Amino acid sequence: MAHFTKATSVKDWLNQRLAIETVEKVMASEYWIPKNINFLWAMGMVLAITFSLLLVSGIFLLMYYQPDVKDAFYSVNYTIMRDVDYGWLWRHIHGVAASVVFLIIYIHMFTGIYYGSYKKGREMIWVSGMLLFVTFSAEAFSGYMLPWGQMSYWAGMVITNIFSLGGLHLDGLVEWIRGDYVPAQAFLTRFFMLHVLLLPLAIMGLIGLHFAALRIPHVNNQDGEEIDFEAESKKYLAGDTAGSKVIRFANDFMSKDLMVVGFFLIFFFYLVFFQYGFALDPVNFDPADGLKTPAHIYPEWYFLWSYEILRPFSVNIGLVAFGFAQVIFVLLPWLDRSPNAVPASRRGMFKVWFWVLLVDMIVLTAMGKLPPEGIFSTIGLVAALLFIVLWIALPFITKNEKKA
Amino acid sequence: MKNKEPLILVVVVAFTLLTYWLVEPYAHSVMHKHVESQNFAYADLKPLTKTGNAAAGKDLVMGAAACTGCHSIEKAGMPSAMDAVSAAASYGVNPPDLSNAGAIYDAKFLADVIVNPAHALKVEHKFDASKGKMHPMAPFAGAGGELEQEVADMVAYLQSIAVKPDQVTPKMAYENACGRCHSVSYEKWTQIGEKPAFKFEKDSLAFDIKVLEYQESLTKYMGKLPPDLSMYIRSRGEHFISTFIENPQAHLEGTAMPRVGVTADAAHKVIEYLEDAGDTKRHERASVGKMVLIFSVVFAIFALLWKKQVWKNLH
């Protein structure tokens, strides 16, 4: 057993039992971050803040929401929006944050791709990040079911139908997922459970893994420079803070994070109060009606690009393409054959690949929302094919990349 | 080293705005038919050429034109001949009380609806006299005098008994123009009136049964039960509702919903009623929003200053 002495202060008492000084060093003041980073490196903190906003607003909404097909719509649109003081505020924060969190996730992802932050020991950061993307997607989808509006119902119908896997006709699987032949009470209750318990638990676990994965390879920097963290941190601690290539996580890095968070929150709250329509779709303010299909069924904007990879093809080919799109990002660290872990701007063909992929995904996103008619379906088909070709070409163009 | 952050910010913002523009304004402009408002001018209706005489109009409304055979005018001491449920059973929908019709409805519309209801209401596709399908409201063919003058007199009478147009309340406009077909459950409004708070469940259920009976007649008349409008301000938006009221056929050709002929002011009142129902906290949202934004700006300034202080020794 460890030796305990009479504590001289509260801090000392805690220190003997929890080693708080060591924890503080490991987690904050001697957790070393490269100095050569830009504001894109603060997206992790922005995501943490947005997730906290989702969690807190979700807790308040959970106090009044009724997971019952007869009462769900009313509990959201009457009880929460009208009866409960500031219920509308929590709902708007929750709805807008659910949409904005994906914008930041995409910025975070494309930052990682641009700067090659999935290479040289950082593979697990990328993989855990992609797992977070998948669980966030499931969380967003399950949450979208809860107001039990027209789009909840019909998006639920369309997305669960995907699991029949086209020509395989696995209708039994679809019924098993729904707990019924169509989305109904069993469906709503299980998606409620997933949304408020299982998926948030998975997300929090994965966030822990994501942070842990960062620990050993350290944070990347904007020039892909290999930094001797040992030597540079000694330099910092010796007093040469200006000459050292590293900074403390707290307060050095934190202060910059918080500054970015500050500007982000202005943007975020502007959306919450004055520009929320993009996140709270009008169609979902009609109560669910299984007898009335909406004229246009579309997912939320952040799913549109993968929806558009499914849509332009015949059922079976579309599903294969869709499956491809879902897993291909996870494999990025192995599909990129080049050893260069530097920004895309210094990687020749990869630079072209990056920007074409980004633009292609924006085109897919737009076509995923537009009705699949005339020129839109042609553009959608070409963009979907281009997406697949880009990923197949990636190993070849990176294999021949010159040493940067 | 050159500071690349401004350039990076421009790139991030540009791609974000482009994506937003494509999936929101652009995609919705493609998906939804755009109907321009005509400011409730009702240009297809003939303007009134005669100056009406309210006293003569009163005699017509109460007498020869037989308006009060179906319409109540409570202000003039004319109660309805039957309750809402029986009226709906007879006519399909309960005919409106005419007390404030002169303030809620456009004068040209009132004149036209008196002589040719199906035309004014834009339901000629449904009620075609030549095919033996008469609109339940009988057209007024004249009481011996000049038709245009008689119609002008009746309109003048309705305007003379109505409240001043600026005294029309949102509730008044909604109930008269929309509320006999559309319930607004979030405001406790049913097609036969506001549901009172009953002491006994038996009475509450009896009221509900009356509503159901009314809705049965209405459904038969309209083809389907007109929707509850509680959340329409969020699901359809102001522009859609306003232009839909102005001319339902422009949005949805062949719809059974009639043009109700409200004035531009009354249409605003209807919108306000729907905002109170489905966007109740909009004023609170605007005022809280302003305060939160001011707080966020102050927070960002302090965060910026703190960063500058911390990083002073790092450069």
XYZ file of C-alpha atoms in Angstrom:
719
model
C 0.000 0.000 0.000
C 1.156 3.502 -0.809
C 2.384 5.703 2.014
C 0.037 8.559 2.939
C 1.041 11.510 5.093
C -1.129 14.111 6.768
C -2.192 16.463 4.016
C -0.971 20.048 4.137
C -3.699 21.359 1.820
C -6.703 20.205 -0.158
C -4.509 20.034 -3.224
C -1.945 17.919 -1.405
C -4.709 15.650 -0.106
C -6.000 15.138 -3.636
C -2.497 14.823 -5.010
C -1.679 11.917 -2.715
C -4.794 10.093 -3.842
C -5.296 11.125 -7.470
C -1.897 12.464 -8.543
C -3.622 15.535 -9.905
C -0.357 17.360 -10.561
C 0.880 14.577 -12.778
C -2.472 14.316 -14.504
C -2.458 18.056 -15.129
C 1.025 17.837 -16.676
C 0.219 14.847 -18.840
C -3.106 16.214 -20.027
C -2.439 19.935 -20.261
C 0.721 21.826 -19.386
C 3.164 19.237 -20.729
C 1.038 17.846 -23.498
C 3.030 19.239 -26.410
C 1.447 20.554 -29.564
C 3.359 21.882 -32.603
C 3.411 25.644 -32.854
C 3.192 25.686 -36.639
C -0.557 25.188 -36.986
C -3.447 27.272 -38.289
C -7.039 27.696 -37.154
C -8.079 24.448 -38.862
C -6.342 22.684 -35.948
C -9.002 24.097 -33.640
C -11.809 22.147 -35.344
C -11.417 19.336 -32.802
C -12.201 21.759 -29.996
C -15.050 23.283 -32.009
C -16.441 19.757 -32.398
C -16.078 19.070 -28.685
C -17.992 22.267 -27.915
C -20.700 21.497 -30.485
C -21.052 17.976 -29.109
C -21.417 19.424 -25.602
C -24.138 21.755 -26.872
C -25.906 18.742 -28.373
C -25.573 16.767 -25.164
C -26.834 19.540 -22.887
C -29.706 20.624 -25.127
C -30.569 16.945 -25.637
C -30.836 16.394 -21.882
C -33.344 19.253 -21.601
C -35.365 18.034 -24.594
C -35.422 14.525 -23.150
C -37.339 15.826 -20.140
C -40.383 16.611 -22.281
C -40.133 14.469 -25.390
C -42.631 11.565 -25.653
C -41.464 8.578 -27.731
C -44.973 7.607 -28.762
C -46.275 7.788 -32.329
C -49.439 9.518 -31.116
C -47.714 12.091 -28.912
C -44.215 12.565 -30.343
C -45.053 15.313 -32.840
C -47.185 17.141 -30.303
C -44.586 16.868 -27.552
C -41.996 18.447 -29.845
C -44.073 21.092 -31.598
C -46.514 22.034 -28.865
C -45.048 21.084 -25.488
C -41.429 21.944 -26.235
C -41.977 24.767 -28.730
C -44.873 26.509 -26.956
C -45.465 25.329 -23.404
C -42.040 24.883 -21.885
C -40.130 28.081 -21.151
C -37.224 28.304 -23.597
C -38.052 24.847 -24.951
C -37.856 26.385 -28.430
C -34.328 27.548 -27.639
C -33.116 24.069 -26.702
C -34.751 22.590 -29.766
C -33.234 25.159 -32.101
C -29.799 24.700 -30.515
C -30.142 20.924 -30.824
C -31.376 20.992 -34.410
C -28.872 23.540 -35.666
C -25.942 21.952 -33.791
C -26.823 18.578 -35.315
C -26.393 20.099 -38.759
C -23.408 22.334 -38.019
C -21.525 19.491 -36.335
C -21.370 17.787 -39.749
C -20.052 20.932 -41.431
C -17.222 20.994 -38.892
C -16.680 17.232 -39.220
C -16.250 17.642 -42.980
C -13.839 20.566 -42.514
C -11.936 18.478 -39.924
C -11.824 15.477 -42.305
C -10.684 17.432 -45.325
C -8.051 19.162 -43.183
C -6.753 15.717 -42.280
C -6.717 14.646 -45.921
C -5.037 17.856 -47.122
C -2.205 17.761 -44.583
C -1.715 13.977 -44.735
C -2.588 13.596 -41.052
C -3.489 9.915 -41.465
C 0.032 8.709 -42.160
C 3.151 7.647 -40.319
C 1.622 6.334 -37.130
C -1.489 8.496 -37.333
C -3.605 5.768 -38.978
C -5.592 5.077 -35.805
C -6.481 8.758 -35.484
C -7.995 8.556 -38.948
C -9.758 5.220 -38.354
C -11.239 6.266 -35.008
C -12.288 9.546 -36.615
C -14.088 7.710 -39.395
C -15.793 5.477 -36.826
C -16.953 8.679 -35.136
C -18.275 9.873 -38.481
C -20.296 6.655 -38.843
C -21.704 6.815 -35.294
C -22.499 10.519 -35.656
C -24.343 9.658 -38.876
C -26.381 6.988 -37.083
C -27.000 9.411 -34.234
C -28.201 12.091 -36.649
C -30.467 9.678 -38.495
C -32.013 8.217 -35.331
C -32.561 11.711 -33.944
C -34.246 12.762 -37.153
C -36.885 10.069 -36.573
C -37.962 11.428 -33.194
C -40.197 14.437 -34.076
C -42.249 11.933 -36.113
C -42.924 14.373 -38.906
C -43.398 13.541 -42.575
C -39.673 13.535 -43.329
C -38.927 11.434 -40.220
C -41.379 8.823 -41.353
C -40.492 8.725 -45.040
C -36.733 9.027 -44.598
C -37.060 6.209 -42.055
C -38.941 4.180 -44.632
C -36.414 4.811 -47.424
C -33.256 4.313 -45.373
C -34.390 1.118 -43.651
C -35.449 -0.203 -47.065
C -31.796 -0.061 -48.113
C -31.189 -3.049 -45.822
C -33.276 -5.290 -48.082
C -30.130 -5.048 -50.254
C -31.940 -4.799 -53.559
C -31.897 -8.045 -55.493
C -31.263 -10.053 -52.321
C -34.772 -9.081 -51.108
C -33.921 -9.338 -47.432
C -37.357 -8.077 -46.434
C -37.141 -10.068 -43.214
C -34.090 -8.050 -42.219
C -35.916 -4.789 -42.906
C -38.856 -5.923 -40.768
C -36.458 -6.975 -38.032
C -34.851 -3.524 -38.039
C -38.243 -1.783 -38.017
C -39.902 -4.181 -35.614
C -42.904 -3.916 -37.928
C -43.785 -3.946 -41.618
C -43.665 -0.156 -41.721
C -42.169 2.465 -39.409
C -44.509 2.490 -36.388
C -44.357 2.412 -32.600
C -41.687 -0.299 -32.285
C -39.568 1.583 -34.815
C -39.856 4.905 -33.003
C -39.077 3.473 -29.570
C -35.954 1.637 -30.714
C -34.590 4.634 -32.575
C -35.306 6.687 -29.467
C -33.250 4.225 -27.415
C -30.425 4.316 -29.961
C -30.470 8.112 -30.055
C -30.447 8.810 -26.337
C -28.446 5.881 -24.991
C -26.525 3.431 -27.121
C -25.150 5.766 -29.779
C -24.171 8.605 -27.400
C -22.310 6.002 -25.302
C -20.528 4.747 -28.403
C -19.684 8.302 -29.441
C -18.220 9.166 -26.056
C -16.160 5.977 -26.059
C -14.887 6.704 -29.551
C -14.016 10.295 -28.649
C -11.826 8.816 -25.902
C -10.188 6.505 -28.432
C -9.750 9.372 -30.901
C -7.920 11.471 -28.280
C -5.836 8.508 -27.153
C -4.833 7.772 -30.751
C -3.394 11.275 -30.942
C -1.130 10.808 -27.954
C 1.775 8.790 -29.325
C 2.101 10.125 -32.905
C 1.330 13.692 -31.734
C -0.606 16.340 -33.619
C 0.526 16.990 -37.204
C 1.615 20.479 -38.305
C 0.924 22.542 -41.361
C 4.240 21.849 -43.096
C 4.426 18.130 -42.400
C 7.650 18.778 -40.507
C 8.928 15.966 -38.295
C 9.425 17.454 -34.873
C 11.589 16.064 -32.080
C 9.037 16.627 -29.324
C 11.485 15.569 -26.617
C 14.123 18.106 -27.530
C 11.711 20.896 -28.384
C 9.783 20.559 -25.128
C 13.080 20.748 -23.162
C 13.847 23.946 -25.030
C 10.422 25.323 -24.067
C 10.760 24.381 -20.407
C 14.249 25.920 -20.323
C 12.598 29.234 -21.159
C 13.099 29.480 -24.910
C 9.363 29.574 -25.597
C 9.815 31.681 -28.718
C 12.455 29.399 -30.254
C 10.781 26.088 -29.415
C 8.726 24.413 -32.113
C 6.184 23.163 -29.575
C 3.661 24.751 -27.237
C 1.737 23.585 -24.194
C -1.759 22.228 -24.736
C -2.909 24.540 -21.941
C -2.901 27.463 -21.973
C -1.002 28.008 -25.243
C -2.989 25.832 -27.626
C -6.218 26.209 -25.595
C -6.159 29.978 -25.883
C -6.055 29.748 -29.656
C -8.764 27.063 -29.630
C -10.973 29.197 -27.473
C -10.495 32.174 -29.765
C -11.653 30.107 -32.744
C -14.526 28.719 -30.646
C -15.486 32.312 -29.806
C -15.813 33.271 -33.462
C -17.529 29.975 -34.237
C -20.167 30.632 -31.571
C -21.103 33.977 -33.151
C -21.751 32.106 -36.409
C -23.522 29.275 -34.594
C -25.912 31.424 -32.590
C -26.665 33.550 -35.630
C -27.901 30.338 -37.270
C -29.821 29.230 -34.162
C -31.861 32.422 -33.924
C -32.006 33.854 -37.406
C -31.178 31.254 -40.052
C -32.344 27.850 -38.843
C -34.445 26.714 -41.816
C -31.642 24.655 -43.373
C -31.429 22.502 -40.243
C -35.128 22.216 -39.367
C -36.686 21.094 -42.624
C -40.158 22.562 -43.279
C -41.517 19.213 -44.480
C -40.899 17.737 -41.037
C -43.363 20.213 -39.539
C -46.142 18.144 -41.078
C -47.059 15.200 -38.851
C -46.130 11.734 -40.137
C -48.722 10.327 -42.520
C -48.160 6.860 -43.929
C -50.755 7.452 -46.636
C -49.256 10.641 -48.035
C -45.811 10.481 -49.627
C -44.100 13.901 -49.781
C -43.353 15.194 -53.285
C -39.617 15.225 -52.604
C -37.903 12.940 -50.115
C -34.327 13.900 -49.386
C -31.980 13.316 -46.471
C -30.343 16.118 -44.493
C -27.616 17.910 -46.457
C -24.717 16.005 -44.884
C -25.969 12.670 -46.268
C -26.716 13.961 -49.741
C -23.389 13.052 -51.356
C -23.646 9.374 -50.419
C -27.359 9.359 -51.274
C -26.451 10.600 -54.740
C -23.957 7.773 -55.162
C -26.839 5.355 -54.511
C -29.425 7.052 -56.655
C -28.251 7.340 -60.277
C -27.671 3.588 -60.737
C -29.999 0.606 -60.950
C -30.853 -0.781 -57.506
C -28.125 -3.433 -57.158
C -25.283 -1.436 -58.704
C -26.374 1.592 -56.687
C -26.147 -0.381 -53.473
C -22.656 -1.627 -54.316
C -21.575 1.944 -55.110
C -23.192 3.161 -51.888
C -21.426 0.477 -49.838
C -18.159 1.439 -51.545
C -18.665 5.103 -50.601
C -19.373 4.196 -46.978
C -16.160 2.239 -46.361
C -13.673 3.767 -48.770
C -12.723 6.756 -46.603
C -11.677 4.448 -43.762
C -9.125 2.831 -46.065
C -7.473 6.132 -47.029
C -4.233 5.540 -45.055
C -3.621 2.367 -47.072
C -4.875 3.571 -50.440
C -2.472 6.504 -50.286
C 0.769 4.716 -51.227
C 3.068 7.719 -50.945
C 5.308 8.055 -47.886
C 5.044 11.852 -48.066
C 3.194 13.202 -45.048
C 3.160 16.789 -46.266
C 0.449 19.221 -47.353
C -1.313 18.354 -50.612
C 0.056 21.543 -52.183
C 3.508 19.863 -52.295
C 2.285 16.493 -53.558
C 1.823 16.953 -57.316
C -1.030 14.825 -58.607
C -2.426 14.285 -55.117
C -3.117 18.017 -54.936
C -5.306 17.717 -58.034
C -6.944 14.602 -56.590
C -7.806 16.437 -53.353
C -9.496 19.422 -54.980
C -11.328 17.311 -57.549
C -12.653 15.063 -54.743
C -13.818 18.073 -52.746
C -15.605 19.682 -55.693
C -17.045 16.315 -56.758
C -18.544 15.782 -53.314
C -20.121 19.242 -53.388
C -21.595 18.455 -56.821
C -22.908 15.131 -55.464
C -24.393 16.967 -52.485
C -26.243 19.409 -54.725
C -27.499 16.703 -57.106
C -28.607 14.564 -54.156
C -31.119 17.219 -53.221
C -32.284 18.255 -56.683
C -34.972 16.125 -58.303
C -33.353 13.335 -60.379
C -34.544 14.629 -63.731
C -32.918 15.683 -66.991
C -29.512 17.301 -66.687
C -29.407 16.799 -62.905
C -29.469 13.012 -63.160
C -26.754 13.113 -65.829
C -24.536 15.357 -63.704
C -25.279 13.132 -60.688
C -24.297 9.982 -62.602
C -21.046 11.515 -63.868
C -20.165 12.831 -60.399
C -20.893 9.426 -58.815
C -18.715 7.649 -61.395
C -15.978 10.240 -60.901
C -16.073 9.622 -57.140
C -15.480 5.906 -57.682
C -12.785 6.488 -60.306
C -10.964 8.936 -58.015
C -10.679 6.360 -55.243
C -9.622 3.573 -57.598
C -6.978 5.884 -59.080
C -5.618 7.006 -55.703
C -3.125 4.133 -55.128
C -1.739 4.550 -58.637
C -1.218 8.297 -58.549
C 0.295 8.199 -55.054
C 2.591 5.255 -55.812
C 4.482 7.292 -58.397
C 4.635 10.408 -56.277
C 8.100 11.970 -55.988
C 9.667 12.302 -52.578
C 8.646 15.716 -51.272
C 6.659 32.404 -42.604
C 3.747 33.789 -44.565
C 0.439 33.715 -42.695
C -1.881 31.540 -44.733
C -4.860 31.781 -42.387
C -6.796 34.518 -44.243
C -6.559 32.520 -47.472
C -7.615 29.301 -45.725
C -10.579 31.100 -44.166
C -11.661 32.428 -47.552
C -11.480 28.915 -49.061
C -13.470 27.333 -46.199
C -16.137 30.052 -46.236
C -16.429 30.013 -50.038
C -16.981 26.245 -50.240
C -19.425 26.358 -47.316
C -21.496 29.135 -48.873
C -21.446 27.446 -52.280
C -22.750 24.205 -50.763
C -25.384 26.098 -48.780
C -26.554 28.002 -51.836
C -26.815 24.804 -53.899
C -28.762 22.713 -51.387
C -30.982 25.449 -49.979
C -31.995 28.458 -52.128
C -31.138 26.881 -55.466
C -32.512 23.368 -54.872
C -35.722 24.721 -53.362
C -36.229 27.123 -56.264
C -36.057 24.112 -58.595
C -38.274 21.873 -56.454
C -41.053 24.310 -55.690
C -43.156 26.265 -58.093
C -42.673 29.954 -57.538
C -45.869 31.945 -57.338
C -45.519 35.709 -57.298
C -47.906 37.655 -55.067
C -50.356 39.975 -56.856
C -50.849 41.936 -53.628
C -54.457 40.756 -53.403
C -55.450 43.020 -56.305
C -57.842 40.416 -57.791
C -57.261 41.867 -61.245
C -59.551 39.263 -62.834
C -62.580 40.700 -61.028
C -64.564 43.685 -62.327
C -64.175 46.870 -60.310
C -67.376 48.291 -58.755
C -68.625 51.094 -61.003
C -71.624 52.211 -58.931
C -71.639 53.923 -55.579
C -73.559 51.760 -53.174
C -76.355 52.867 -50.886
C -76.141 51.030 -47.564
C -79.807 51.531 -46.657
C -80.973 50.087 -49.968
C -78.429 47.306 -49.521
C -79.859 46.459 -46.115
C -83.294 45.927 -47.598
C -81.848 43.639 -50.257
C -79.685 41.616 -47.873
C -82.512 41.115 -45.426
C -85.195 40.825 -48.090
C -85.172 40.131 -51.788
C -81.662 38.717 -52.000
C -82.462 36.251 -49.212
C -78.899 36.274 -47.870
C -80.140 35.701 -44.347
C -81.845 32.495 -45.376
C -78.446 30.857 -44.972
C -76.091 33.475 -43.471
C -76.360 34.855 -39.991
C -75.601 38.538 -39.394
C -75.338 38.635 -35.647
C -74.440 42.314 -35.597
C -77.753 43.130 -37.237
C -79.616 40.836 -34.868
C -79.968 38.012 -37.371
C -78.972 34.731 -35.716
C -78.175 31.660 -37.760
C -81.101 29.524 -38.752
C -79.348 26.307 -37.816
C -76.311 25.223 -35.839
C -72.996 24.624 -37.593
C -73.392 20.852 -37.780
C -76.818 20.981 -39.446
C -75.676 23.788 -41.748
C -72.724 21.691 -42.885
C -75.044 18.741 -43.413
C -77.179 20.917 -45.693
C -74.558 22.974 -47.564
C -71.320 21.007 -47.075
C -69.784 23.789 -45.025
C -71.235 26.221 -42.513
C -71.950 29.528 -44.342
C -70.055 32.424 -42.764
C -71.618 35.046 -40.527
C -71.659 38.306 -42.498
C -71.203 40.759 -39.612
C -67.630 41.670 -40.565
C -67.538 40.381 -44.119
C -67.292 43.957 -45.380
C -63.981 44.446 -43.565
C -62.400 41.031 -44.166
C -63.241 40.473 -47.834
C -62.346 42.536 -50.858
C -65.255 44.609 -52.232
C -64.793 43.355 -55.811
C -64.793 39.816 -54.508
C -67.979 40.357 -52.476
C -69.721 41.816 -55.520
C -68.694 38.890 -57.701
C -69.474 36.201 -55.129
C -73.047 37.545 -54.845
C -73.801 37.141 -58.541
C -71.507 34.252 -59.469
C -70.160 32.337 -56.452
C -68.315 29.609 -58.354
C -66.488 32.240 -60.425
C -65.442 34.444 -57.517
C -64.388 31.416 -55.467
C -62.521 29.926 -58.451
C -64.241 26.572 -58.114
C -65.868 26.463 -61.548
C -64.030 23.209 -62.239
C -66.085 21.714 -59.411
C -69.380 23.542 -59.792
C -70.512 23.869 -63.377
C -74.136 24.941 -63.650
C -74.316 23.723 -67.261
C -73.556 20.204 -66.036
C -76.154 20.502 -63.335
C -73.587 20.962 -60.585
C -74.704 24.037 -58.731
C -72.639 25.781 -56.090
C -74.532 25.536 -52.786
C -74.714 29.335 -52.666
C -77.474 30.458 -55.019
C -76.406 33.301 -57.336
C -78.284 36.576 -56.990
C -79.972 37.407 -60.298
C -81.336 40.832 -59.382
C -84.353 42.152 -57.502
C -85.896 44.199 -60.306
C -83.518 47.133 -60.349
C -80.175 47.485 -62.077
C -78.078 44.472 -61.020
C -74.790 46.316 -60.665
C -76.388 48.976 -58.494
C -78.093 46.420 -56.286
C -74.868 44.504 -55.778
C -73.016 47.746 -54.946
C -75.734 48.554 -52.405
C -75.385 45.199 -50.695
C -71.584 45.518 -50.529
C -71.999 49.015 -49.111
C -74.348 47.654 -46.464
C -71.926 44.891 -45.443
C -69.111 47.448 -45.210
C -71.291 49.792 -43.150
C -71.996 47.230 -40.424
C -68.498 45.740 -40.277
C -65.761 46.863 -37.912
C -63.224 49.275 -39.364
C -60.674 47.328 -41.436
C -57.904 48.190 -38.946
C -59.975 46.667 -36.143
C -60.019 43.222 -37.727
C -58.135 40.933 -35.336
C -56.070 37.924 -36.421
C -58.598 35.614 -34.783
C -61.549 37.314 -36.480
C -59.937 37.082 -39.914
C -58.866 33.469 -39.480
C -62.157 32.212 -38.076
C -64.259 33.864 -40.753
C -62.105 33.205 -43.797
C -60.428 29.875 -42.966
C -61.754 28.450 -39.710
C -64.925 26.797 -40.976
C -62.821 24.272 -42.930
C -59.437 24.272 -41.168
C -58.980 23.426 -37.495
C -55.994 24.780 -35.570
C -55.735 22.328 -32.731
C -52.826 24.178 -31.063
C -55.213 27.124 -30.575
C -58.082 24.765 -29.605
C -59.891 25.905 -32.750
C -62.266 23.425 -34.394
C -64.420 23.923 -37.483
C -67.421 24.596 -35.229
C -65.634 27.033 -32.928
C -63.177 27.105 -30.077
C -63.426 24.058 -27.895
C -64.321 25.226 -24.383
C -62.835 23.720 -21.227
C -65.527 21.287 -20.085
C -65.935 20.227 -16.514
C -67.218 16.789 -17.418
C -65.678 14.421 -19.905
C -69.160 13.537 -21.161
C -69.619 17.125 -22.393
C -66.172 17.192 -23.890
C -66.886 13.995 -25.815
C -70.272 15.314 -26.934
C -68.494 18.354 -28.371
C -65.951 16.134 -30.124
C -68.783 14.132 -31.685
C -70.288 17.307 -33.080
C -66.930 18.215 -34.569
C -66.677 14.755 -36.119
C -70.158 15.052 -37.597
C -69.286 18.435 -39.046
C -66.036 17.044 -40.449
C -67.942 14.180 -42.069
C -70.095 16.610 -44.069
C -67.081 18.768 -44.840
C -65.073 15.783 -46.077
C -67.906 14.792 -48.383
C -68.107 18.371 -49.682
C -64.379 18.972 -50.191
C -63.235 15.484 -51.217
C -60.940 15.202 -48.235
C -60.769 16.785 -44.816
C -58.917 20.112 -45.062
C -55.723 19.900 -42.975
C -55.192 21.269 -39.490
C -53.073 24.421 -39.879
C -51.358 24.505 -36.463
C -47.818 24.169 -37.809
C -48.348 25.510 -41.329
C -46.319 28.635 -40.697
C -43.271 26.372 -40.181
C -44.115 23.693 -42.743
C -45.171 26.045 -45.583
C -43.888 29.492 -44.666
C -45.430 32.912 -44.986
C -44.955 33.381 -48.731
C -46.554 30.066 -49.645
C -49.551 30.546 -47.342
C -50.112 34.115 -48.457
C -50.010 33.332 -52.188
C -52.036 30.162 -51.631
C -54.800 32.158 -49.932
C -54.711 34.690 -52.721
C -55.235 32.078 -55.410
C -55.150 28.376 -54.495
C -55.350 27.378 -58.157
C -52.040 29.104 -58.921
C -50.288 26.629 -56.605
C -52.456 23.579 -56.938
C -54.544 23.420 -60.069
C -57.854 21.692 -59.523
C -57.801 21.964 -55.759
C -61.199 22.060 -54.066
C -60.083 24.932 -51.867
C -61.875 28.096 -52.902
C -60.322 31.506 -53.287
C -61.659 33.197 -50.179
C -61.158 36.764 -51.398
C -59.652 38.348 -48.307
C -58.120 41.808 -48.477
C -54.331 42.139 -48.206
C -54.732 43.372 -44.625
C -56.961 40.468 -43.644
C -54.459 38.056 -45.200
C -51.752 39.545 -42.979
C -54.023 38.967 -39.999
C -54.519 35.334 -41.010
C -50.733 34.920 -41.232
C -50.358 36.519 -37.816
C -52.886 34.061 -36.389
C -50.916 31.153 -37.837
C -47.673 32.613 -36.476
C -49.228 32.772 -33.029
C -50.201 29.115 -33.387
C -47.049 27.617 -34.915
C -44.286 30.121 -34.213
C -45.509 31.394 -30.881
C -42.138 32.386 -29.489
C -40.878 34.378 -32.479
C -40.659 37.695 -30.617
C -38.824 36.065 -27.730
C -36.518 34.390 -30.250
C -35.623 37.708 -31.849
C -34.944 39.491 -28.553
C -33.049 36.620 -26.919
C -31.141 36.139 -30.166
C -29.921 39.715 -30.115
C -28.679 39.415 -26.538
C -26.949 36.084 -27.190
C -25.184 37.518 -30.246
C -23.977 40.533 -28.278
C -22.693 38.170 -25.580
C -20.977 35.990 -28.204
C -19.176 38.978 -29.717
C -17.965 40.121 -26.304
C -16.846 36.567 -25.507
C -14.955 36.340 -28.804
C -13.195 39.655 -28.132
C -12.039 38.483 -24.701
C -10.947 35.129 -26.154
C -8.958 36.980 -28.813
C -7.278 39.197 -26.190
C -6.414 36.200 -24.024
C -4.883 34.403 -26.991
C -2.785 37.446 -27.840
C -1.569 37.653 -24.265
C -0.679 33.960 -24.051
C 1.060 33.947 -27.431
C 3.083 37.097 -26.762
C 5.927 34.934 -25.453
C 5.604 32.248 -28.084
C 6.623 34.252 -31.152
